[in-house]
PDB file of C-alpha atoms in Angstrom:
ATOM      1  CA  THR A 769     198.626 -30.588 -16.215  1.00 67.00           C
ATOM      2  CA  GLN A 770     198.388 -28.173 -19.097  1.00 71.00           C
ATOM      3  CA  LEU A 771     196.138 -29.341 -21.928  1.00 86.00           C
ATOM      4  CA  LEU A 772     195.306 -27.895 -25.319  1.00 92.00           C
ATOM      5  CA  GLU A 773     192.083 -28.805 -27.080  1.00 95.00           C
ATOM      6  CA  GLN A 774     191.736 -28.294 -30.798  1.00 96.00           C
ATOM      7  CA  SER A 775     188.525 -28.134 -32.752  1.00 95.00           C
ATOM      8  CA  PRO A 776     187.317 -29.331 -35.071  1.00 96.00           C
ATOM      9  CA  GLN A 777     189.219 -32.600 -35.232  1.00 95.00           C
ATOM     10  CA  PHE A 778     188.453 -33.039 -38.944  1.00 96.00           C
ATOM     11  CA  LEU A 779     187.454 -30.514 -41.580  1.00 97.00           C
ATOM     12  CA  SER A 780     186.660 -31.165 -45.238  1.00 97.00           C
ATOM     13  CA  ILE A 781     185.860 -28.170 -47.402  1.00 97.00           C
ATOM     14  CA  GLN A 782     185.785 -27.049 -51.022  1.00 97.00           C
ATOM     15  CA  GLU A 783     188.426 -24.852 -52.579  1.00 97.00           C
ATOM     16  CA  GLY A 784     187.657 -21.174 -52.034  1.00 97.00           C
ATOM     17  CA  GLU A 785     185.861 -21.584 -48.701  1.00 97.00           C
ATOM     18  CA  ASN A 786     186.969 -19.935 -45.470  1.00 97.00           C
ATOM     19  CA  LEU A 787     187.618 -21.829 -42.250  1.00 97.00           C
ATOM     20  CA  THR A 788     188.653 -21.330 -38.649  1.00 98.00           C
ATOM     21  CA  VAL A 789     190.466 -23.762 -36.371  1.00 98.00           C
ATOM     22  CA  TYR A 790     190.416 -23.265 -32.615  1.00 97.00           C
ATOM     23  CA  CYS A 791     192.930 -24.083 -29.885  1.00 96.00           C
ATOM     24  CA  ASN A 792     191.702 -23.733 -26.300  1.00 95.00           C
ATOM     25  CA  SER A 793     193.102 -24.282 -22.831  1.00 93.00           C
ATOM     26  CA  SER A 794     192.323 -23.491 -19.224  1.00 90.00           C
ATOM     27  CA  SER A 795     196.018 -22.713 -18.697  1.00 89.00           C
ATOM     28  CA  VAL A 796     198.024 -19.638 -19.559  1.00 89.00           C
ATOM     29  CA  PHE A 797     200.918 -20.085 -21.970  1.00 88.00           C
ATOM     30  CA  SER A 798     203.908 -17.780 -22.410  1.00 87.00           C
ATOM     31  CA  SER A 799     203.530 -18.200 -26.156  1.00 89.00           C
ATOM     32  CA  LEU A 800     201.769 -20.418 -28.641  1.00 92.00           C
ATOM     33  CA  GLN A 801     202.912 -21.915 -31.905  1.00 93.00           C
ATOM     34  CA  TRP A 802     201.076 -23.274 -34.939  1.00 96.00           C
ATOM     35  CA  TYR A 803     202.526 -26.045 -37.081  1.00 96.00           C
ATOM     36  CA  ARG A 804     201.460 -27.727 -40.290  1.00 97.00           C
ATOM     37  CA  GLN A 805     202.276 -31.347 -40.945  1.00 96.00           C
ATOM     38  CA  GLU A 806     201.970 -33.134 -44.260  1.00 94.00           C
ATOM     39  CA  PRO A 807     201.698 -36.942 -44.516  1.00 91.00           C
ATOM     40  CA  GLY A 808     205.000 -38.701 -43.940  1.00 91.00           C
ATOM     41  CA  GLU A 809     206.792 -35.560 -42.787  1.00 95.00           C
ATOM     42  CA  GLY A 810     207.579 -33.747 -39.586  1.00 96.00           C
ATOM     43  CA  PRO A 811     205.664 -30.654 -38.442  1.00 96.00           C
ATOM     44  CA  VAL A 812     206.781 -27.306 -39.842  1.00 96.00           C
ATOM     45  CA  LEU A 813     206.425 -24.131 -37.793  1.00 94.00           C
ATOM     46  CA  LEU A 814     204.035 -21.563 -39.290  1.00 96.00           C
ATOM     47  CA  VAL A 815     203.965 -18.884 -36.606  1.00 94.00           C
ATOM     48  CA  THR A 816     204.627 -18.045 -32.966  1.00 92.00           C
ATOM     49  CA  VAL A 817     202.330 -15.663 -31.080  1.00 92.00           C
ATOM     50  CA  VAL A 818     203.583 -14.191 -27.839  1.00 90.00           C
ATOM     51  CA  THR A 819     201.466 -11.232 -26.734  1.00 89.00           C
ATOM     52  CA  GLY A 820     197.828 -11.495 -25.613  1.00 91.00           C
ATOM     53  CA  GLY A 821     195.564 -10.183 -28.375  1.00 93.00           C
ATOM     54  CA  GLU A 822     198.307 -10.498 -30.972  1.00 94.00           C
ATOM     55  CA  VAL A 823     197.286 -11.062 -34.594  1.00 97.00           C
ATOM     56  CA  LYS A 824     199.711 -12.329 -37.209  1.00 96.00           C
ATOM     57  CA  LYS A 825     199.091 -12.818 -40.903  1.00 97.00           C
ATOM     58  CA  LEU A 826     200.856 -15.212 -43.216  1.00 95.00           C
ATOM     59  CA  LYS A 827     199.418 -14.705 -46.716  1.00 96.00           C
ATOM     60  CA  ARG A 828     195.880 -16.171 -46.466  1.00 97.00           C
ATOM     61  CA  LEU A 829     196.395 -17.435 -42.908  1.00 97.00           C
ATOM     62  CA  THR A 830     195.512 -15.262 -39.901  1.00 98.00           C
ATOM     63  CA  PHE A 831     196.580 -16.290 -36.403  1.00 97.00           C
ATOM     64  CA  GLN A 832     195.224 -14.752 -33.221  1.00 97.00           C
ATOM     65  CA  PHE A 833     196.310 -15.189 -29.602  1.00 95.00           C
ATOM     66  CA  GLY A 834     193.604 -14.658 -27.015  1.00 94.00           C
ATOM     67  CA  ASP A 835     193.812 -11.694 -24.666  1.00 93.00           C
ATOM     68  CA  ALA A 836     194.302 -13.994 -21.676  1.00 92.00           C
ATOM     69  CA  ARG A 837     196.874 -16.131 -23.555  1.00 90.00           C
ATOM     70  CA  LYS A 838     194.770 -19.263 -23.046  1.00 92.00           C
ATOM     71  CA  ASP A 839     193.460 -19.730 -26.571  1.00 93.00           C
ATOM     72  CA  SER A 840     194.281 -19.147 -30.201  1.00 96.00           C
ATOM     73  CA  SER A 841     192.657 -19.400 -33.598  1.00 97.00           C
ATOM     74  CA  LEU A 842     193.802 -19.970 -37.148  1.00 98.00           C
ATOM     75  CA  HIS A 843     191.671 -18.558 -39.956  1.00 98.00           C
ATOM     76  CA  ILE A 844     192.272 -19.491 -43.579  1.00 97.00           C
ATOM     77  CA  THR A 845     190.738 -17.354 -46.291  1.00 98.00           C
ATOM     78  CA  ALA A 846     189.890 -18.848 -49.698  1.00 98.00           C
ATOM     79  CA  ALA A 847     191.366 -22.253 -48.906  1.00 97.00           C
ATOM     80  CA  GLN A 848     193.349 -24.035 -51.591  1.00 97.00           C
ATOM     81  CA  PRO A 849     194.177 -27.751 -52.046  1.00 96.00           C
ATOM     82  CA  GLY A 850     197.749 -26.921 -51.028  1.00 95.00           C
ATOM     83  CA  ASP A 851     196.452 -26.015 -47.550  1.00 96.00           C
ATOM     84  CA  THR A 852     195.564 -29.667 -46.946  1.00 97.00           C
ATOM     85  CA  GLY A 853     197.354 -31.104 -43.934  1.00 96.00           C
ATOM     86  CA  LEU A 854     197.334 -31.557 -40.178  1.00 96.00           C
ATOM     87  CA  TYR A 855     197.368 -28.293 -38.240  1.00 97.00           C
ATOM     88  CA  LEU A 856     198.810 -28.477 -34.746  1.00 96.00           C
ATOM     89  CA  CYS A 857     198.834 -25.857 -32.033  1.00 96.00           C
ATOM     90  CA  ALA A 858     201.480 -26.050 -29.317  1.00 94.00           C
ATOM     91  CA  GLY A 859     201.686 -24.081 -26.100  1.00 91.00           C
ATOM     92  CA  VAL A 860     205.021 -23.177 -24.582  1.00 85.00           C
ATOM     93  CA  GLY A 861     204.987 -23.955 -20.872  1.00 75.00           C
ATOM     94  CA  GLY A 862     206.886 -25.376 -17.933  1.00 69.00           C
ATOM     95  CA  SER A 863     210.239 -24.360 -16.517  1.00 69.00           C
ATOM     96  CA  GLN A 864     212.124 -25.458 -19.640  1.00 75.00           C
ATOM     97  CA  GLY A 865     209.652 -24.046 -22.135  1.00 76.00           C
ATOM     98  CA  ASN A 866     208.683 -27.452 -23.473  1.00 85.00           C
ATOM     99  CA  LEU A 867     205.924 -27.651 -26.066  1.00 89.00           C
ATOM    100  CA  ILE A 868     202.495 -29.067 -25.213  1.00 91.00           C
ATOM    101  CA  PHE A 869     200.659 -30.063 -28.364  1.00 93.00           C
ATOM    102  CA  GLY A 870     196.993 -30.217 -29.171  1.00 95.00           C
ATOM    103  CA  LYS A 871     195.736 -33.305 -30.984  1.00 95.00           C
ATOM    104  CA  GLY A 872     195.495 -31.487 -34.281  1.00 95.00           C
ATOM    105  CA  THR A 873     192.949 -30.571 -36.931  1.00 96.00           C
ATOM    106  CA  LYS A 874     193.073 -32.585 -40.129  1.00 96.00           C
ATOM    107  CA  LEU A 875     192.110 -30.317 -43.021  1.00 97.00           C
ATOM    108  CA  SER A 876     191.181 -31.531 -46.482  1.00 97.00           C
ATOM    109  CA  VAL A 877     190.574 -28.973 -49.228  1.00 97.00           C
ATOM    110  CA  LYS A 878     188.975 -30.434 -52.338  1.00 97.00           C
ATOM    111  CA  PRO A 879     189.373 -28.827 -55.780  1.00 95.00           C
TER     112      PRO A 879
ATOM    113  CA  ASN B 365     222.512 -27.402 -43.811  1.00 75.00           C
ATOM    114  CA  ALA B 366     220.791 -30.789 -43.551  1.00 82.00           C
ATOM    115  CA  GLY B 367     218.704 -29.590 -40.573  1.00 94.00           C
ATOM    116  CA  VAL B 368     217.454 -32.439 -38.373  1.00 97.00           C
ATOM    117  CA  THR B 369     218.079 -35.939 -39.680  1.00 97.00           C
ATOM    118  CA  GLN B 370     216.651 -39.188 -38.326  1.00 98.00           C
ATOM    119  CA  THR B 371     217.547 -42.800 -39.031  1.00 97.00           C
ATOM    120  CA  PRO B 372     216.126 -45.252 -39.766  1.00 97.00           C
ATOM    121  CA  LYS B 373     212.970 -44.134 -41.568  1.00 97.00           C
ATOM    122  CA  PHE B 374     211.182 -47.419 -40.921  1.00 97.00           C
ATOM    123  CA  GLN B 375     211.811 -50.239 -38.485  1.00 97.00           C
ATOM    124  CA  VAL B 376     210.042 -53.437 -37.531  1.00 97.00           C
ATOM    125  CA  LEU B 377     210.945 -55.001 -34.190  1.00 97.00           C
ATOM    126  CA  LYS B 378     209.833 -58.052 -32.276  1.00 97.00           C
ATOM    127  CA  THR B 379     208.686 -57.679 -28.688  1.00 98.00           C
ATOM    128  CA  GLY B 380     211.685 -57.612 -26.379  1.00 97.00           C
ATOM    129  CA  GLN B 381     214.212 -56.462 -28.955  1.00 97.00           C
ATOM    130  CA  SER B 382     216.252 -53.323 -28.403  1.00 96.00           C
ATOM    131  CA  MET B 383     217.165 -50.579 -30.814  1.00 96.00           C
ATOM    132  CA  THR B 384     218.423 -47.023 -31.034  1.00 98.00           C
ATOM    133  CA  LEU B 385     216.742 -44.299 -33.032  1.00 98.00           C
ATOM    134  CA  GLN B 386     219.312 -41.810 -34.254  1.00 98.00           C
ATOM    135  CA  CYS B 387     218.856 -38.046 -34.394  1.00 98.00           C
ATOM    136  CA  ALA B 388     221.373 -35.448 -35.508  1.00 98.00           C
ATOM    137  CA  GLN B 389     221.235 -31.712 -36.163  1.00 97.00           C
ATOM    138  CA  ASP B 390     223.782 -29.397 -37.767  1.00 95.00           C
ATOM    139  CA  MET B 391     222.354 -26.059 -36.592  1.00 93.00           C
ATOM    140  CA  ASN B 392     224.267 -25.905 -33.277  1.00 92.00           C
ATOM    141  CA  HIS B 393     221.004 -25.969 -31.324  1.00 92.00           C
ATOM    142  CA  GLU B 394     221.222 -26.426 -27.575  1.00 92.00           C
ATOM    143  CA  TYR B 395     217.740 -27.866 -27.136  1.00 92.00           C
ATOM    144  CA  MET B 396     216.743 -31.237 -28.564  1.00 94.00           C
ATOM    145  CA  SER B 397     213.717 -33.396 -27.893  1.00 95.00           C
ATOM    146  CA  TRP B 398     211.955 -36.617 -28.804  1.00 97.00           C
ATOM    147  CA  TYR B 399     208.217 -36.933 -29.406  1.00 97.00           C
ATOM    148  CA  ARG B 400     205.969 -39.794 -30.314  1.00 97.00           C
ATOM    149  CA  GLN B 401     202.883 -39.303 -32.457  1.00 97.00           C
ATOM    150  CA  ASP B 402     199.969 -41.683 -32.232  1.00 95.00           C
ATOM    151  CA  PRO B 403     196.615 -41.418 -34.039  1.00 88.00           C
ATOM    152  CA  GLY B 404     194.260 -39.129 -32.148  1.00 82.00           C
ATOM    153  CA  MET B 405     196.890 -38.354 -29.491  1.00 83.00           C
ATOM    154  CA  GLY B 406     198.909 -35.558 -31.021  1.00 87.00           C
ATOM    155  CA  LEU B 407     202.622 -35.251 -30.251  1.00 94.00           C
ATOM    156  CA  ARG B 408     203.766 -36.261 -26.775  1.00 95.00           C
ATOM    157  CA  LEU B 409     207.158 -35.388 -25.331  1.00 94.00           C
ATOM    158  CA  ILE B 410     209.306 -38.385 -24.362  1.00 97.00           C
ATOM    159  CA  HIS B 411     212.659 -36.880 -23.318  1.00 97.00           C
ATOM    160  CA  TYR B 412     214.462 -33.635 -23.902  1.00 94.00           C
ATOM    161  CA  SER B 413     217.902 -32.099 -23.506  1.00 94.00           C
ATOM    162  CA  VAL B 414     218.904 -28.484 -22.939  1.00 90.00           C
ATOM    163  CA  GLY B 415     222.543 -29.118 -23.779  1.00 91.00           C
ATOM    164  CA  ALA B 416     225.288 -31.733 -23.978  1.00 94.00           C
ATOM    165  CA  GLY B 417     225.315 -33.875 -20.856  1.00 94.00           C
ATOM    166  CA  ILE B 418     221.881 -32.688 -19.680  1.00 94.00           C
ATOM    167  CA  THR B 419     218.699 -34.690 -20.244  1.00 96.00           C
ATOM    168  CA  ASP B 420     215.308 -34.832 -18.577  1.00 95.00           C
ATOM    169  CA  GLN B 421     212.026 -36.701 -18.821  1.00 95.00           C
ATOM    170  CA  GLY B 422     208.977 -35.506 -20.675  1.00 93.00           C
ATOM    171  CA  GLU B 423     205.370 -36.640 -20.499  1.00 91.00           C
ATOM    172  CA  VAL B 424     205.852 -40.295 -21.550  1.00 95.00           C
ATOM    173  CA  PRO B 425     209.425 -41.411 -20.681  1.00 96.00           C
ATOM    174  CA  ASN B 426     208.800 -45.008 -19.575  1.00 96.00           C
ATOM    175  CA  GLY B 427     210.562 -47.596 -21.749  1.00 96.00           C
ATOM    176  CA  TYR B 428     212.934 -45.067 -23.318  1.00 97.00           C
ATOM    177  CA  ASN B 429     216.450 -43.899 -22.493  1.00 97.00           C
ATOM    178  CA  VAL B 430     218.425 -40.979 -23.882  1.00 97.00           C
ATOM    179  CA  SER B 431     221.896 -39.502 -23.605  1.00 96.00           C
ATOM    180  CA  ARG B 432     223.494 -36.380 -25.048  1.00 97.00           C
ATOM    181  CA  SER B 433     227.250 -36.631 -25.364  1.00 97.00           C
ATOM    182  CA  THR B 434     227.547 -34.014 -28.131  1.00 96.00           C
ATOM    183  CA  THR B 435     225.553 -30.957 -29.192  1.00 96.00           C
ATOM    184  CA  GLU B 436     224.751 -32.587 -32.533  1.00 97.00           C
ATOM    185  CA  ASP B 437     223.419 -36.008 -31.537  1.00 98.00           C
ATOM    186  CA  PHE B 438     220.512 -37.124 -29.368  1.00 98.00           C
ATOM    187  CA  PRO B 439     219.796 -40.871 -29.704  1.00 98.00           C
ATOM    188  CA  LEU B 440     216.692 -42.522 -28.280  1.00 98.00           C
ATOM    189  CA  ARG B 441     217.039 -46.070 -26.981  1.00 98.00           C
ATOM    190  CA  LEU B 442     214.327 -48.673 -26.603  1.00 97.00           C
ATOM    191  CA  LEU B 443     215.729 -51.282 -24.225  1.00 92.00           C
ATOM    192  CA  SER B 444     212.973 -53.895 -24.575  1.00 96.00           C
ATOM    193  CA  ALA B 445     210.418 -53.011 -27.233  1.00 97.00           C
ATOM    194  CA  ALA B 446     206.721 -53.498 -26.543  1.00 97.00           C
ATOM    195  CA  PRO B 447     203.751 -53.326 -28.956  1.00 97.00           C
ATOM    196  CA  SER B 448     202.613 -50.166 -27.133  1.00 96.00           C
ATOM    197  CA  GLN B 449     205.723 -48.457 -28.496  1.00 97.00           C
ATOM    198  CA  THR B 450     204.469 -48.799 -32.073  1.00 97.00           C
ATOM    199  CA  SER B 451     204.361 -45.182 -33.168  1.00 97.00           C
ATOM    200  CA  VAL B 452     205.972 -42.490 -35.276  1.00 98.00           C
ATOM    201  CA  TYR B 453     208.904 -40.858 -33.510  1.00 98.00           C
ATOM    202  CA  PHE B 454     210.020 -37.299 -34.187  1.00 98.00           C
ATOM    203  CA  CYS B 455     213.177 -35.571 -33.079  1.00 97.00           C
ATOM    204  CA  ALA B 456     213.243 -31.772 -32.875  1.00 95.00           C
ATOM    205  CA  SER B 457     215.766 -29.073 -32.051  1.00 94.00           C
ATOM    206  CA  SER B 458     215.805 -25.356 -31.311  1.00 90.00           C
ATOM    207  CA  TYR B 459     218.100 -22.670 -29.932  1.00 83.00           C
ATOM    208  CA  SER B 460     216.544 -22.857 -26.469  1.00 70.00           C
ATOM    209  CA  GLY B 461     213.731 -24.470 -24.551  1.00 57.00           C
ATOM    210  CA  GLY B 462     211.061 -23.617 -27.063  1.00 53.00           C
ATOM    211  CA  THR B 463     209.916 -20.285 -25.656  1.00 58.00           C
ATOM    212  CA  GLY B 464     209.109 -18.303 -28.751  1.00 62.00           C
ATOM    213  CA  ARG B 465     211.812 -20.188 -30.648  1.00 73.00           C
ATOM    214  CA  SER B 466     211.389 -22.184 -33.842  1.00 81.00           C
ATOM    215  CA  GLN B 467     211.345 -25.926 -33.321  1.00 88.00           C
ATOM    216  CA  TYR B 468     212.800 -27.817 -36.270  1.00 93.00           C
ATOM    217  CA  PHE B 469     211.501 -31.354 -36.686  1.00 96.00           C
ATOM    218  CA  GLY B 470     213.105 -34.303 -38.410  1.00 97.00           C
ATOM    219  CA  PRO B 471     211.199 -36.444 -40.942  1.00 97.00           C
ATOM    220  CA  GLY B 472     210.314 -39.109 -38.384  1.00 97.00           C
ATOM    221  CA  THR B 473     210.973 -42.803 -37.752  1.00 98.00           C
ATOM    222  CA  ARG B 474     208.055 -45.188 -38.169  1.00 97.00           C
ATOM    223  CA  LEU B 475     208.350 -48.069 -35.722  1.00 98.00           C
ATOM    224  CA  LEU B 476     206.246 -51.220 -35.659  1.00 97.00           C
ATOM    225  CA  VAL B 477     206.652 -53.601 -32.730  1.00 97.00           C
ATOM    226  CA  LEU B 478     205.175 -57.049 -33.280  1.00 97.00           C
TER     227      LEU B 478
END
């Protein structure tokens, strides 16, 4: 069974601070996705990383896929209150490419 | 485009009652799926479909049935609701089985089983 572990589970920081969220597995994934979910809404895709060692940037968010395609990280620079939400990583696996989700990191950025 | 729509938004059921959660998408996506989200558990796959007439089980299929008669619709049926099925249910769709493709999620259905 493929599992994804996210850490930390909760993170509360002040506006302007930097943070990193980790997504780790013992399994290899063909690709990995990061989603953000706001209260009362469905997850929204932020990025998909496919190649081992790949780095993608989305404004103040930097996503990295591990060389062995077993782990990923999300780094946010100068966090803002608008970054508050639940961040979910999801590995693409199995014969049908179904998503396997981590349990999420709940981020709170205080002004 | 409306994207992925789900109805109802909220539902309260008594143990043993049945209901159908509706999901529709207008993006002509082949792949559709149902997840449940519970506190501290993340999103878990219930059932999925790779096209009209084709469905398969996910990680937690017990107590749920699905069918896919059209590309647009993918309803989820609870035949005899149990308190353990209290959860938030999300429907999602994409062009294929998720490999590198964007998954579009609906707004969710919040279900309480008493």
